[in-house]
XYZ file of C-alpha atoms in Angstrom:
419
model
C -80.705 77.295 -17.691
C -82.788 78.646 -20.533
C -81.634 79.942 -23.896
C -84.149 81.996 -25.868
C -84.134 82.735 -29.585
C -86.731 85.324 -30.618
C -87.761 86.037 -34.179
C -85.721 88.832 -35.752
C -87.902 91.888 -36.314
C -85.612 94.434 -37.928
C -86.181 95.282 -41.572
C -84.279 93.240 -44.175
C -83.383 90.553 -41.635
C -84.168 86.926 -42.522
C -81.534 85.111 -40.468
C -81.983 83.270 -37.199
C -79.468 82.871 -34.369
C -79.666 79.080 -34.066
C -79.898 76.061 -36.319
C -81.338 72.631 -35.494
C -77.772 71.348 -35.126
C -76.796 74.005 -32.590
C -80.059 73.473 -30.686
C -78.981 69.869 -30.133
C -75.599 71.082 -28.863
C -77.190 73.524 -26.433
C -79.457 70.796 -25.084
C -76.433 68.559 -24.537
C -74.794 71.409 -22.592
C -77.746 71.389 -20.213
C -79.850 74.236 -21.629
C -83.579 74.368 -22.139
C -83.923 75.981 -25.553
C -86.963 78.060 -26.496
C -87.467 79.304 -30.051
C -90.195 81.752 -30.970
C -92.583 80.393 -33.563
C -91.620 81.509 -37.049
C -88.076 82.490 -36.036
C -86.587 80.309 -38.749
C -89.058 81.059 -41.525
C -86.755 83.506 -43.317
C -83.979 80.915 -43.327
C -86.308 78.105 -44.450
C -86.186 76.340 -41.080
C -89.712 75.407 -39.938
C -90.682 75.193 -36.274
C -90.873 71.413 -36.371
C -87.159 71.106 -37.185
C -86.276 73.090 -34.075
C -88.756 71.033 -32.052
C -87.301 67.764 -33.363
C -83.858 68.999 -32.257
C -85.121 69.479 -28.703
C -86.360 73.079 -28.586
C -89.640 74.282 -27.137
C -91.628 76.508 -29.480
C -93.099 79.631 -27.866
C -96.135 81.371 -29.280
C -94.861 84.943 -29.008
C -91.824 87.001 -28.105
C -92.882 87.687 -24.522
C -93.174 83.983 -23.786
C -89.827 83.372 -25.476
C -87.834 86.000 -23.600
C -89.578 86.239 -20.241
C -87.466 83.903 -18.094
C -84.454 83.382 -20.372
C -80.968 83.312 -18.861
C -79.334 83.811 -22.263
C -80.885 85.546 -25.271
C -79.320 84.911 -28.674
C -79.915 87.492 -31.391
C -78.686 88.281 -34.868
C -79.489 91.986 -34.822
C -79.540 94.241 -31.770
C -82.900 94.214 -29.947
C -85.513 96.865 -30.600
C -85.719 99.369 -27.744
C -88.447 101.699 -26.455
C -87.349 104.657 -28.582
C -87.943 102.750 -31.825
C -91.013 101.579 -33.672
C -91.955 98.043 -32.714
C -91.942 95.989 -29.507
C -89.554 96.949 -26.719
C -87.549 93.734 -26.743
C -85.207 94.893 -24.003
C -88.134 95.361 -21.614
C -89.158 91.740 -22.216
C -85.850 90.403 -20.869
C -85.420 89.703 -17.184
C -82.871 91.580 -15.095
C -79.541 89.783 -15.189
C -80.191 88.115 -18.522
C -77.217 87.655 -20.853
C -77.714 89.115 -24.321
C -75.429 87.877 -27.105
C -75.586 89.132 -30.677
C -74.291 91.548 -33.266
C -75.251 94.629 -31.263
C -73.499 97.377 -33.214
C -72.392 98.587 -29.798
C -69.949 101.259 -30.890
C -72.313 102.892 -33.343
C -75.532 102.579 -31.325
C -74.278 103.991 -28.076
C -77.688 105.344 -27.145
C -78.890 101.767 -26.752
C -76.175 100.963 -24.224
C -78.045 103.020 -21.640
C -81.069 100.764 -22.143
C -78.962 97.682 -21.401
C -77.613 99.362 -18.289
C -81.050 100.335 -17.038
C -82.430 96.837 -17.654
C -79.508 95.195 -15.849
C -78.592 93.140 -18.904
C -75.163 91.623 -19.397
C -74.550 92.315 -23.079
C -71.922 90.743 -25.329
C -71.343 92.285 -28.778
C -70.108 89.598 -31.166
C -68.634 92.159 -33.544
C -66.173 93.110 -30.778
C -64.775 89.608 -30.232
C -60.997 90.114 -30.432
C -59.256 88.924 -33.557
C -57.072 86.261 -31.985
C -56.477 82.668 -33.047
C -58.559 81.207 -30.236
C -61.572 83.281 -31.265
C -61.553 82.507 -34.989
C -64.476 80.096 -34.682
C -66.504 82.891 -33.026
C -65.779 85.531 -35.671
C -69.204 86.562 -36.962
C -67.691 89.344 -39.053
C -65.653 86.895 -41.092
C -68.373 84.267 -41.458
C -70.932 86.787 -42.669
C -68.384 88.593 -44.834
C -67.672 85.366 -46.693
C -71.336 85.081 -47.554
C -71.567 88.737 -48.548
C -68.499 88.625 -50.811
C -69.875 85.630 -52.666
C -73.360 87.081 -53.043
C -72.005 90.458 -54.181
C -70.482 88.862 -57.256
C -73.713 87.043 -58.064
C -75.625 90.310 -57.677
C -73.141 92.012 -59.977
C -73.429 89.237 -62.559
C -77.209 89.502 -62.397
C -77.149 93.208 -63.231
C -74.411 92.905 -65.864
C -75.715 92.610 -69.416
C -73.101 90.125 -70.578
C -71.566 86.816 -69.544
C -68.588 86.640 -67.190
C -66.438 83.920 -68.874
C -64.872 83.942 -72.314
C -67.036 81.992 -74.763
C -65.702 80.810 -78.110
C -68.559 79.818 -80.371
C -69.288 79.431 -84.075
C -71.045 82.768 -83.869
C -67.962 84.477 -82.529
C -66.006 84.986 -79.323
C -67.382 86.680 -76.223
C -64.658 88.415 -74.260
C -64.470 87.747 -70.506
C -65.770 90.355 -68.088
C -63.304 92.439 -66.130
C -63.970 92.688 -62.398
C -62.178 94.840 -59.829
C -62.559 94.187 -56.103
C -61.789 97.111 -53.808
C -60.715 95.828 -50.406
C -59.034 92.448 -50.023
C -60.384 91.451 -46.641
C -62.644 88.459 -46.064
C -65.450 89.669 -48.311
C -63.029 90.941 -50.912
C -61.040 87.721 -51.148
C -64.248 85.693 -51.396
C -65.464 88.036 -54.131
C -62.192 87.591 -56.023
C -62.421 83.806 -55.774
C -66.069 83.792 -56.874
C -65.502 86.100 -59.840
C -62.558 83.942 -60.911
C -64.701 80.804 -60.693
C -67.215 82.502 -62.986
C -64.463 83.111 -65.525
C -63.846 86.841 -65.137
C -60.505 88.605 -65.376
C -60.105 89.955 -61.839
C -58.072 92.729 -60.257
C -57.826 93.256 -56.500
C -56.880 96.417 -54.646
C -55.960 97.156 -51.041
C -53.611 99.604 -49.341
C -51.932 96.816 -47.402
C -49.072 95.304 -49.406
C -49.280 92.123 -47.322
C -52.480 91.063 -49.111
C -50.902 91.216 -52.574
C -49.779 87.599 -52.271
C -53.276 86.514 -51.197
C -54.876 88.290 -54.138
C -52.438 86.808 -56.623
C -52.784 83.332 -55.127
C -56.439 83.438 -56.190
C -55.443 84.145 -59.785
C -56.159 87.867 -59.729
C -53.946 90.831 -60.565
C -53.042 93.244 -57.789
C -53.401 96.967 -58.395
C -50.461 98.605 -56.651
C -50.435 102.348 -56.056
C -47.279 103.164 -54.098
C -45.505 100.246 -52.422
C -43.115 102.479 -50.484
C -45.954 104.531 -48.985
C -47.869 101.465 -47.810
C -45.132 99.762 -45.829
C -46.736 100.825 -42.535
C -50.346 100.703 -43.740
C -51.472 97.817 -41.537
C -52.241 97.843 -37.812
C -51.277 95.027 -35.455
C -54.899 93.867 -35.649
C -54.733 93.476 -39.419
C -56.709 96.597 -40.309
C -55.665 99.393 -42.612
C -54.376 102.665 -41.255
C -55.465 106.008 -42.643
C -53.087 107.124 -45.371
C -51.684 110.573 -46.096
C -52.810 113.133 -48.648
C -50.085 112.260 -51.168
C -51.104 108.601 -51.141
C -54.761 109.520 -51.530
C -53.948 111.555 -54.613
C -52.019 108.672 -56.178
C -54.765 106.255 -55.190
C -57.415 108.325 -56.932
C -55.334 108.536 -60.096
C -54.684 104.784 -60.150
C -58.305 103.882 -59.488
C -59.569 106.365 -62.072
C -57.481 104.730 -64.802
C -58.344 101.200 -63.623
C -62.097 101.854 -63.467
C -62.202 102.891 -67.144
C -61.287 99.314 -68.088
C -63.606 97.465 -65.687
C -67.051 95.998 -66.250
C -67.919 95.239 -62.615
C -66.602 96.774 -59.389
C -67.180 95.104 -56.008
C -66.706 97.533 -53.107
C -66.063 96.065 -49.646
C -64.057 98.769 -47.907
C -64.568 100.055 -44.386
C -62.273 101.584 -41.787
C -63.011 100.557 -38.183
C -64.324 103.549 -36.301
C -64.635 105.710 -39.423
C -67.173 106.295 -42.195
C -66.861 104.190 -45.320
C -64.147 105.641 -47.564
C -65.217 107.019 -50.931
C -63.174 105.159 -53.540
C -65.305 105.497 -56.665
C -66.211 109.149 -57.188
C -69.000 110.379 -59.435
C -66.390 111.503 -61.964
C -65.039 107.949 -62.098
C -68.548 106.599 -62.636
C -69.007 108.972 -65.582
C -65.873 107.512 -67.204
C -66.924 103.859 -66.784
C -68.299 101.890 -69.718
C -72.066 102.082 -70.246
C -73.703 99.018 -68.715
C -70.969 98.585 -66.107
C -71.958 97.575 -62.571
C -70.886 98.704 -59.105
C -71.860 96.553 -56.126
C -71.387 98.597 -52.958
C -71.234 96.416 -49.860
C -70.447 99.496 -47.769
C -73.725 101.216 -48.617
C -75.067 100.937 -45.068
C -72.131 103.003 -43.846
C -72.341 105.694 -46.485
C -70.914 103.707 -49.352
C -67.627 103.477 -51.227
C -69.447 105.231 -54.061
C -71.430 108.385 -53.199
C -74.083 107.494 -55.807
C -75.067 104.276 -54.017
C -78.526 104.226 -52.466
C -79.316 101.991 -49.509
C -81.607 99.110 -50.418
C -81.822 100.073 -54.091
C -80.370 99.316 -57.505
C -80.029 102.593 -59.406
C -78.581 103.630 -62.744
C -76.389 106.714 -62.821
C -74.473 107.892 -65.913
C -75.245 104.558 -67.579
C -73.761 102.509 -64.699
C -75.892 100.170 -62.575
C -75.127 100.714 -58.884
C -76.239 97.984 -56.481
C -76.863 98.922 -52.849
C -78.710 95.925 -51.430
C -79.372 95.999 -47.687
C -78.071 93.255 -45.422
C -76.412 91.127 -48.079
C -75.681 88.097 -45.827
C -79.411 87.869 -45.136
C -79.965 87.422 -48.883
C -78.455 83.953 -48.391
C -80.192 83.441 -45.078
C -79.904 79.663 -44.814
C -76.124 79.464 -45.047
C -75.573 82.751 -43.226
C -77.748 81.554 -40.333
C -75.962 78.221 -40.109
C -72.560 79.903 -39.921
C -73.701 82.581 -37.483
C -75.338 79.950 -35.267
C -72.055 78.027 -35.052
C -70.200 81.241 -34.177
C -72.594 81.782 -31.266
C -72.348 78.163 -30.125
C -68.565 78.446 -30.045
C -68.883 81.595 -27.942
C -71.452 80.181 -25.502
C -69.850 76.777 -24.920
C -66.903 78.088 -22.820
C -69.398 79.974 -20.635
C -70.823 76.684 -19.328
C -69.276 74.555 -16.580
C -69.326 71.043 -18.050
C -69.601 69.395 -14.630
C -72.303 71.496 -12.981
C -74.124 72.387 -16.231
C -74.337 75.984 -15.048
C -73.143 79.302 -16.421
C -69.635 80.085 -15.223
C -67.982 83.050 -16.903
C -64.287 83.846 -16.598
C -64.492 87.639 -16.537
C -60.722 87.913 -16.983
C -60.723 85.946 -20.239
C -59.475 87.993 -23.199
C -62.456 87.115 -25.361
C -64.936 87.996 -22.621
C -63.239 91.293 -21.868
C -63.077 92.201 -25.533
C -66.756 91.576 -26.279
C -68.443 92.504 -22.981
C -70.408 95.749 -23.326
C -72.450 96.048 -20.123
C -72.449 94.303 -16.754
C -74.112 95.056 -13.418
C -75.817 98.150 -14.805
C -72.633 99.720 -16.185
C -70.845 100.091 -19.516
C -67.581 98.211 -19.254
C -66.042 98.131 -22.713
C -62.985 100.421 -22.995
C -64.139 101.868 -26.312
C -67.397 102.961 -24.708
C -65.794 104.273 -21.539
C -63.458 106.452 -23.580
C -66.391 108.345 -25.041
C -68.819 108.311 -22.180
C -71.034 105.485 -20.993
C -74.119 105.126 -23.109
C -73.337 108.314 -24.972
C -74.751 108.734 -28.425
C -71.477 110.032 -29.747
C -69.612 109.703 -33.000
C -70.329 106.576 -34.953
C -68.019 103.654 -34.384
C -66.792 100.492 -35.972
C -68.908 100.014 -39.020
C -72.084 102.005 -39.014
C -71.334 105.462 -40.249
C -72.208 107.732 -43.104
C -70.379 110.203 -45.238
C -66.890 109.890 -46.610
C -63.434 109.387 -45.260
C -60.033 109.203 -46.808
C -59.421 106.408 -49.245
C -58.071 103.704 -47.029
C -59.221 100.152 -46.837
C -59.964 97.687 -44.044
C -58.263 94.552 -42.952
C -59.012 90.856 -43.049
C -62.358 91.049 -41.309
C -63.080 94.243 -43.221
C -65.461 94.667 -44.853
C -68.748 96.166 -45.083
C -71.061 95.515 -42.292
C -74.041 94.154 -43.929
C -75.068 91.678 -41.473
C -77.509 94.406 -41.072
C -74.724 95.693 -39.016
C -72.067 93.248 -39.780
C -69.021 94.133 -41.825
C -68.752 92.298 -45.103
């Protein structure tokens, strides 16, 4: 059995799908591991560390992928219709592809998997059940993104975060609001608190109020009665009504006038990123304030955000960095690699050292996209196999109603991963 790890070639991507530690684990499972030369450069992992862990180092992508039984990726592979190498064509028929494929929003690529006879697993679709927590790439990458978002905000902010009492006078603490109290949001709250800021958290789901307050932050409540049924069984936020949206806008408008830094993490599964900070709100913010928009790749929680840029509008610095987890590539790679290892390990028969997949397993059924030349995921079948239809889970543009996501929210900035 051969596992292949090619170098990631999409823009803004510095992560790698394995670490030296997980290479050792794969070898112990009976795999021959091949890593393309330079695959770990962006995450500061040189080839020799992979080689010392037991991996073979291949000179190019074709040699890496050619005879691989399993291909591990961070981002979805490049296909023939895009600029760059056709990575799908380099995989053998029957190969198993595992990665963050953005399957629901890149439906046109599903047809390429079908045609190539690839069995594709989308890690972003792993069901949110207790047994799958260690495989949850959305949460692991969202933790990184929430932390980094606060650091990016502090970098752009012209003052210190904590209160400082000196002989020259007292510096007041910064005020930070975090919109969306999912994984990224809660990590952002904790990080801003550690830096000494006064923090407020907001989410439509009343259940997260206790979590926000347990981190030492205030909770901005809009209408507790209206949000009693705001959470789905999967932990995500439901779309709210027009009356709630009106109250939400009023509450956020007043709150934003008092804030120095806003961290936006809000997405709705299957919908565009909700606009929570309008241009009018930006105009009323203090000069020098900062907005960090982790939802920028899906249209943004602020319509003034620009993908991959830091811009200043109406005196407010608006941060729209691409692929925020990749900005901390070493830690993000290590966590992602462990997620993949935890997913792959149950696919291997410990006695025969061969791949043995239980196709009836809940995790397999939830994440399997294509098999035997067909689309098999229910969400894809509902809209037509391989159809390039409306954008799905977390890669959309435009604006939706002001509702927020659940625990694994969060903006997909694993290139495609929600933060």
